[in-house]
Structures are given as C-alpha cells and as structure tokens.
C-alpha cells in the first residue's frame, strides 16, 4: 500500500510527495536511530514554510501593530489582520472579527469561562461537560461554576475502556433548561474518540445552552467548519496544527462577542479613557489587550496555507489509515490493552494503550532509546484515568508526515520492551 493518500489534484499530490522534506526536525538521529516522532497529540512539528514566515517577519516587517503610521507598522498590521482573515477562512467563520488571537486552547477556554461565566452564570444554573475532557476544558468550568454557585455536571462515557463514546441517551436527560453552557471536546486527546459535534450543538441549542468546543486535537487534522457545526465558541492551539507555540484562537459568534465584557483590559482595546473609566472597542480588539503575538499569528496563517495545500480531507484519511494499521499491529502484541473506540469506529489518528506489567513512563523511556517519541502519563485526564481504573497510558499520535514504516519501528520497539520485562 502506498504511503501517500489519494489526492484530488496534481498540485496536492506533489505537496504530499515532498511532505517529510518540509520538516527539518524530522531529519535527525535520536540515540543513534532515525527519529520517529509519534507525539503529535502533544505538539506537531513545523514545516519550513512556517519557520520561514517567522524569520521573514522578524527580518523585514517587525513593528508594533495598529498604533503606528509608519511603513513597517502598517505592513505588520496588514499581515496580522491578514492572518486573522486567513484563520476565519480556515474554519469558515462568517466574519474575521469572530477570530480572537490567544495563547492557545487553555487561554481561549479560560476567557469564555471567566468573561461569559461571570456575566451569565448564577446559583441554580448548570454547566455541562463530559467525563473525558482535558484538564483545560474541565478546571476552568469547575472554577466558573464555583464562583457563580452553579453546578457542574458530566455526560457519562460508555464502555469499560471508554470505547462506547458519549452516552447520548443520558445527554437527553441531562440537557435541561437549567443548562446554560455545554463544553465538550471535538476529539479526545486520550481516547481518540471523535464526538458528533454538530449533533451535540443541535441538542444544546434546543434548550438554549451556549456551546464551547475544545478543538485542540481536531484542528489541522480534520475539515472544520464552525457554521456547519453550529457552535457558539471554539478553541484551538496553533502548535498542534504545524504552527508556532504561544498562539491560538478563540472563535466566538459575533452576536455573543458583542455582548461580552473583556477579561483583560489595557492598551489597544479601549476607545476612550478618562480618569474615571474607559469604553471598549468592539471584537476582536476588545479581547486583545496589549501588544499581540504578531509574529506567531502571521506564521499560524502560513500553517493554514500549508495544511490546505495538502488538503484536510487527505490529512484525515492519512491519519485514519495509520491508526488502523497501528491498532491492528498493536492488538497482535500480548499484554497490550488499547483504550477508546475500537478499530473502524469514530477514532482519530491516535492510539492509547496500557502495557501489562510495564509503567507507561518505562515504555516511553525504552522507546526513546530506539529513537521513538511517545507520550506516557495521565494526559491531563486524571478523572478519566480514575474512571477507567488506570494510572497512566502510553499514547502514539500520528500526523501527516508519519509513515507505516514508522509504525513497524514502534511495534518492534514494543516487542523489545515486552521481552525485556518478561525475562
Ligand atoms: N484540550 C485538549 C483536548 C488538548 O489535547 C490540549 C493539549 N494537550 C489542550 C486542551 C490544551 O492545549 P494548550 O496546552 O495548547 O493550551
């Protein structure tokens, strides 16, 4: 089987042929072996086009935005606002003003939890989330509910190994008119489960609840259209989609953003300031106090171009093929318990497993000796781990530059680990 996904144009096919050459970091030895990078769920690698965009900005255009009338400032402003428009197109937002630049998913969710939570939550209200949220889409809601005297409830996860996905029958019972907000992940970073996000938004809307989607694991992996999904807010990080660290997005529906008070105040987001008070600009400036992360926003725009040249349908198909191969080969190894949806079900390009008698940290350390980067631990999912009766798992997460040959390297390494601990 070819390692290249089917393409729908010659240009796209050419982009895929050179894909590994685009990532400088992949071409190195780790512990004397060619690097196999399978920790994409934590962060993705960066293509030359993104690195070049950063360097180009600092070498030619670096200046502060919005406030200067000189050439460099105008160039920087155009590029920064151009990146906003590019991000809007990437997720099909109706208006670039719906794109707020943040530090990443965590900051985006905190912004909603604090600003929206403070304005709208009151005692007796319910915030709904799920049993398999990353801490970044869980702790902010615990804090917001606590501050307002509201209750936090969880949609249960089905299956002893979390293989059944969300309990949609329980969701019907839980979605009462008391629910003011429903926050859920698009793709689980531990289980790989792909949630039916459009359906969840539709059900939440029926009871008047605002929806917040954690798209940290889906952005850059699957086609994503906020208007088709019908969400109110959606959060993601640039570093998981071939972009730089320190930049991310909060998408918010314009009608909601216009009514929302800022979480942070200061320069750049005000219309008029007196000794007595201040008035706010509209979105997006209202939510971007201080000098924004100009360089990384521009490079994130370059990441969007890079991913769209490959095609997100094709990236999703590539991830899917790799995860199916990995699950088949890992299942054949004794002592490995794969958690999350079974092969063939709605699963993204990652696989988490428990290794009988071997701690996940040992698996990761041994695999590193073979030049393979994995992740082991609770994956910022402590309550989920407890629910599944686990303390940790090992996770292999794939992306557009991974190959079947790399999966064979992983399987060989796991077999070596097994032999070592058995004997
Ligand atoms: N949610 C999910 C599902 C994630 O996988 C992550 C990153 N591991 C986050 C939220 C947090 O993203 P960041 O650390 O970039 O803010």
XYZ file of C-alpha atoms and ligand atoms in Angstrom:
439
model
C 0.000 0.000 0.000
C 1.347 3.445 -0.884
C 2.123 5.842 1.962
C 0.554 8.701 0.009
C -3.160 9.411 0.461
C -5.326 9.773 -2.660
C -5.181 13.380 -3.871
C -7.719 15.350 -5.831
C -5.229 17.421 -7.829
C -1.704 17.231 -9.263
C -0.652 20.108 -7.015
C -1.876 18.304 -3.929
C -0.190 15.064 -4.982
C 3.097 16.961 -5.402
C 2.712 18.518 -1.934
C 2.296 15.058 -0.397
C 5.284 13.589 -2.250
C 7.641 16.049 -0.541
C 5.952 16.157 2.809
C 8.740 14.799 5.027
C 11.324 17.032 3.371
C 9.279 20.043 4.546
C 10.012 19.317 8.233
C 13.663 19.971 9.159
C 13.325 18.475 12.648
C 12.434 15.021 11.308
C 15.849 14.540 9.736
C 17.912 13.730 12.781
C 19.080 10.766 14.793
C 17.922 10.283 18.373
C 20.005 7.869 20.417
C 21.712 6.767 17.222
C 18.435 5.931 15.401
C 16.417 7.981 12.891
C 13.794 9.936 14.827
C 10.237 8.584 14.763
C 8.048 11.374 16.106
C 4.750 9.985 17.424
C 3.900 12.676 19.977
C 1.789 14.854 17.719
C -1.091 14.955 20.189
C 1.187 16.996 22.453
C 2.556 19.210 19.695
C 3.153 18.933 15.966
C 6.372 19.650 14.118
C 6.780 22.793 11.991
C 7.258 22.891 8.227
C 9.910 25.113 6.631
C 7.140 27.440 5.336
C 6.084 28.283 8.917
C 9.650 28.725 10.155
C 10.362 30.962 7.138
C 7.275 33.089 7.851
C 8.583 33.755 11.378
C 12.084 34.621 10.197
C 10.763 36.786 7.341
C 8.595 38.778 9.717
C 11.437 39.460 12.156
C 13.919 40.232 9.368
C 11.696 42.555 7.327
C 8.486 43.703 8.980
C 8.881 43.604 12.757
C 6.971 46.506 14.291
C 4.076 47.097 16.655
C 0.608 46.844 15.136
C -2.447 49.111 14.966
C -0.761 52.128 16.564
C 1.920 53.172 14.068
C 1.570 55.197 10.897
C 4.977 54.288 9.537
C 5.571 51.717 6.803
C 6.750 48.821 8.938
C 3.862 49.201 11.359
C 1.379 49.275 8.505
C 2.991 46.186 6.967
C 2.905 44.353 10.302
C -0.732 45.384 10.860
C -1.759 44.221 7.386
C -0.011 40.874 7.893
C -1.507 40.410 11.388
C -5.052 41.244 10.243
C -4.444 39.157 7.116
C -3.686 36.211 9.397
C -6.987 36.787 11.203
C -8.843 36.685 7.889
C -6.903 33.529 6.915
C -7.868 31.818 10.198
C -11.515 32.824 9.669
C -11.413 31.164 6.249
C -9.693 28.087 7.723
C -12.670 27.353 9.994
C -15.287 29.090 7.814
C -16.155 31.782 10.359
C -18.656 34.284 8.941
C -16.537 37.300 9.954
C -12.802 37.783 10.756
C -13.907 39.728 13.868
C -15.005 36.362 15.280
C -11.350 35.256 15.478
C -9.625 36.276 18.717
C -5.918 35.539 18.993
C -4.942 33.995 22.330
C -2.013 31.955 23.668
C -3.807 28.706 22.871
C -6.699 26.437 23.751
C -6.248 26.833 27.504
C -6.335 30.614 27.407
C -9.260 30.602 24.954
C -11.390 28.405 27.223
C -10.443 30.425 30.303
C -11.502 33.599 28.505
C -15.007 32.205 27.919
C -15.229 30.690 31.405
C -14.314 33.979 33.062
C -15.988 36.555 30.776
C -19.092 34.628 29.795
C -19.275 32.737 33.092
C -19.078 35.892 35.183
C -21.800 37.639 33.165
C -24.252 34.774 32.742
C -23.925 32.082 35.423
C -25.949 32.297 38.621
C -26.858 29.965 41.513
C -29.007 27.049 40.350
C -27.603 27.090 36.804
C -25.912 24.005 35.364
C -22.723 23.853 33.325
C -22.491 20.602 31.411
C -19.320 18.945 30.219
C -18.193 15.334 29.659
C -16.268 12.666 31.536
C -13.359 12.784 29.088
C -12.304 16.392 28.957
C -8.694 17.553 29.075
C -8.000 19.478 32.312
C -8.000 22.671 30.216
C -11.676 22.124 29.381
C -12.575 20.980 32.873
C -10.854 23.028 35.572
C -11.955 26.427 34.119
C -15.590 25.218 34.298
C -15.120 23.956 37.848
C -13.840 27.406 38.752
C -16.600 29.270 36.890
C -19.341 27.098 38.415
C -17.860 27.520 41.888
C -17.625 31.309 41.522
C -21.281 31.546 40.432
C -22.776 28.943 42.774
C -23.719 26.880 39.699
C -23.472 23.090 39.383
C -21.111 21.239 37.062
C -22.445 18.005 35.551
C -20.811 15.402 33.316
C -22.164 13.450 30.358
C -21.039 9.847 31.013
C -18.669 7.894 28.822
C -19.745 4.378 27.809
C -17.652 1.205 27.923
C -15.120 -0.232 30.380
C -12.288 1.034 28.150
C -14.148 4.162 27.072
C -14.893 2.513 23.749
C -18.584 3.447 23.631
C -18.287 7.210 23.312
C -20.637 9.673 24.972
C -23.877 8.337 26.416
C -26.254 10.240 24.148
C -29.337 8.859 25.917
C -28.040 10.295 29.206
C -27.384 13.579 27.404
C -31.097 13.873 26.658
C -31.854 13.650 30.387
C -29.023 15.971 31.387
C -29.843 18.730 28.885
C -32.481 20.544 30.916
C -33.377 24.245 30.620
C -31.101 24.809 33.667
C -28.094 24.039 31.476
C -26.631 27.384 30.440
C -23.472 26.112 28.789
C -22.268 22.804 27.336
C -18.484 22.429 26.847
C -17.065 19.363 25.097
C -14.083 18.215 23.146
C -14.177 17.564 19.411
C -11.562 14.781 19.641
C -10.396 13.200 22.895
C -6.641 13.551 23.413
C -6.528 10.246 25.343
C -9.187 8.047 23.748
C -9.074 9.388 20.201
C -12.905 9.481 20.171
C -14.405 11.832 17.595
C -17.517 13.432 19.071
C -20.570 14.164 16.881
C -20.106 17.894 17.468
C -22.827 19.216 15.139
C -25.355 16.894 16.780
C -24.242 17.943 20.291
C -24.601 21.620 19.345
C -28.037 20.993 17.855
C -29.243 19.323 21.071
C -27.741 22.056 23.280
C -29.349 24.780 21.175
C -32.744 23.170 21.676
C -32.545 24.003 25.418
C -30.923 27.400 24.827
C -27.454 26.373 26.085
C -24.315 28.062 24.763
C -21.783 25.603 23.273
C -17.991 25.619 23.669
C -15.876 23.177 21.644
C -12.315 22.226 22.524
C -10.818 21.694 19.070
C -7.199 21.270 20.235
C -6.957 17.753 18.778
C -9.107 18.255 15.686
C -7.807 21.492 14.216
C -5.371 20.675 11.441
C -6.447 17.020 11.400
C -9.995 17.101 10.027
C -12.007 19.615 7.985
C -13.641 22.007 10.422
C -16.496 24.425 9.619
C -17.895 26.372 12.579
C -21.042 27.413 10.714
C -21.828 23.860 9.715
C -21.112 22.646 13.283
C -23.251 25.453 14.704
C -21.171 26.143 17.828
C -21.018 29.401 19.788
C -17.348 29.205 20.812
C -14.468 27.037 19.591
C -10.922 26.982 20.976
C -7.659 25.713 19.486
C -3.865 25.986 19.632
C -1.533 26.828 16.762
C 1.212 24.467 17.887
C -0.877 21.339 17.228
C -1.543 22.340 13.592
C 2.015 22.928 12.348
C 2.014 26.492 13.713
C 4.164 28.097 16.411
C 3.723 27.768 20.164
C 2.231 30.695 22.090
C -0.561 31.424 19.621
C -4.098 30.080 19.417
C -7.618 31.122 18.624
C -10.916 31.604 20.306
C -13.696 31.652 17.745
C -16.837 33.310 19.100
C -20.106 34.006 17.337
C -20.274 37.742 16.688
C -23.639 38.192 18.420
C -22.175 36.749 21.636
C -18.828 38.550 21.456
C -20.534 41.920 21.005
C -22.318 41.459 24.335
C -19.305 40.083 26.197
C -17.174 42.143 28.582
C -13.395 41.839 28.220
C -11.445 39.591 30.546
C -8.260 41.657 30.333
C -8.027 45.411 29.940
C -5.265 47.827 28.920
C -3.836 49.374 25.769
C -5.237 48.677 22.326
C -8.728 47.576 23.391
C -10.164 50.920 24.501
C -11.961 53.717 22.624
C -11.773 56.423 25.261
C -10.121 56.556 28.662
C -10.676 59.165 31.340
C -9.519 59.247 34.960
C -12.956 57.875 35.804
C -13.260 54.964 33.395
C -12.964 53.582 29.881
C -15.037 52.343 26.939
C -14.237 49.257 24.870
C -13.659 48.721 21.179
C -15.759 46.017 19.506
C -14.425 42.478 18.962
C -11.769 41.404 18.188
C -9.725 44.301 19.685
C -11.830 44.294 22.861
C -10.358 40.910 23.744
C -6.750 41.554 22.710
C -5.360 43.957 25.320
C -1.695 44.900 24.944
C 0.727 44.086 22.139
C -0.488 40.884 20.494
C 1.665 37.961 19.396
C 2.087 39.358 15.886
C 4.838 37.089 14.551
C 3.226 33.841 15.657
C -0.209 34.863 14.356
C 1.313 35.529 10.921
C 3.154 32.190 10.994
C -0.107 30.483 12.007
C -1.624 31.905 8.822
C 1.251 30.232 6.940
C 0.401 26.951 8.708
C -3.185 27.233 7.388
C -1.819 27.617 3.844
C 0.457 24.622 4.347
C -2.330 22.358 5.617
C -4.800 23.426 2.947
C -2.239 22.731 0.206
C -2.204 19.116 1.441
C -5.971 19.070 1.986
C -7.571 18.358 5.365
C -9.703 15.526 3.948
C -6.461 13.919 2.803
C -4.764 14.524 6.169
C -7.731 12.902 7.938
C -7.588 9.926 5.555
C -3.829 9.576 6.136
C -4.275 9.690 9.956
C -7.098 7.174 9.699
C -5.067 4.716 7.635
C -2.121 4.914 10.043
C -4.258 4.427 13.146
C -5.969 1.373 11.646
C -2.610 -0.200 10.798
C -1.242 0.680 14.260
C -4.280 -0.778 16.059
C -4.125 -3.997 14.071
C -0.412 -4.473 14.784
C -0.571 -3.392 18.441
C -3.553 -5.687 19.102
C -1.423 -8.616 17.981
C 1.104 -7.918 20.764
C 0.314 -9.787 24.009
C -0.272 -7.713 27.140
C -1.425 -4.578 25.339
C -4.860 -3.172 26.193
C -5.991 -0.483 23.769
C -8.440 2.026 25.203
C -11.014 4.130 23.375
C -13.093 3.290 20.302
C -12.429 0.001 18.522
C -10.880 -0.077 15.045
C -13.301 1.048 12.397
C -15.251 3.243 14.800
C -15.117 7.029 15.021
C -11.497 7.361 16.079
C -8.883 9.933 15.197
C -5.195 9.332 14.463
C -4.041 8.398 17.939
C -3.916 5.240 19.987
C -3.535 4.942 23.764
C -2.742 1.662 25.425
C -1.899 0.118 28.762
C 1.011 -2.322 28.771
C 0.509 -5.139 31.290
C 3.203 -5.057 33.981
C 5.062 -2.069 32.486
C 4.562 1.533 33.550
C 3.900 3.990 30.723
C 6.952 6.041 31.725
C 9.152 2.963 31.240
C 7.587 2.326 27.829
C 8.347 5.902 26.768
C 11.924 5.733 28.095
C 12.624 2.425 26.330
C 11.049 3.654 23.075
C 13.216 6.769 23.261
C 16.289 4.519 23.247
C 15.001 3.344 19.845
C 14.610 6.941 18.648
C 10.820 6.928 19.056
C 8.955 9.820 20.710
C 5.789 8.700 22.550
C 3.852 10.134 25.486
C 3.101 8.357 28.739
C 1.103 9.516 31.732
C -2.400 10.699 32.539
C -2.504 13.051 29.503
C -4.147 15.818 31.592
C -7.142 13.472 32.023
C -6.861 12.452 35.689
C -10.601 11.913 36.351
C -10.877 9.821 33.161
C -7.903 7.667 34.169
C -9.529 7.008 37.541
C -12.815 6.117 35.865
C -11.064 3.596 33.597
C -9.114 2.128 36.551
C -5.770 3.226 35.109
C -2.986 5.436 36.403
C -1.456 6.110 33.022
C -1.353 5.034 29.389
C 1.145 5.242 26.566
C -0.011 7.233 23.563
C 1.172 7.170 19.960
C -0.318 10.044 17.982
C 0.122 10.355 14.222
C 0.240 13.215 11.776
C 0.695 13.946 8.133
C 4.431 13.127 7.986
C 4.249 9.713 9.711
C 4.579 6.501 7.719
C 3.692 2.822 8.010
C 7.412 2.043 8.260
C 7.453 4.139 11.454
C 4.609 2.055 12.868
C 6.731 -1.041 12.225
C 9.566 0.623 14.184
C 7.110 1.251 17.048
C 5.880 -2.349 17.036
C 9.463 -3.689 17.037
C 10.350 -1.418 19.947
C 7.289 -2.501 21.957
C 8.160 -6.163 21.309
C 11.689 -5.464 22.645
C 10.243 -3.814 25.770
C 7.935 -6.761 26.322
C 10.808 -9.221 26.051
C 12.900 -7.189 28.494
C 10.194 -7.054 31.161
C 9.114 -10.666 30.631
C 12.525 -12.036 31.036
N -7.558 20.256 25.083
C -7.063 19.149 24.520
C -8.006 18.082 24.042
C -5.681 19.005 24.376
O -5.190 17.893 23.828
C -4.832 20.045 24.818
C -3.319 19.935 24.695
N -2.790 18.732 25.140
C -5.410 21.195 25.377
C -6.776 21.253 25.503
C -4.577 22.319 25.879
O -3.898 22.954 24.810
P -2.776 24.045 25.116
O -1.847 23.419 26.110
O -2.137 24.280 23.795
O -3.468 25.241 25.664
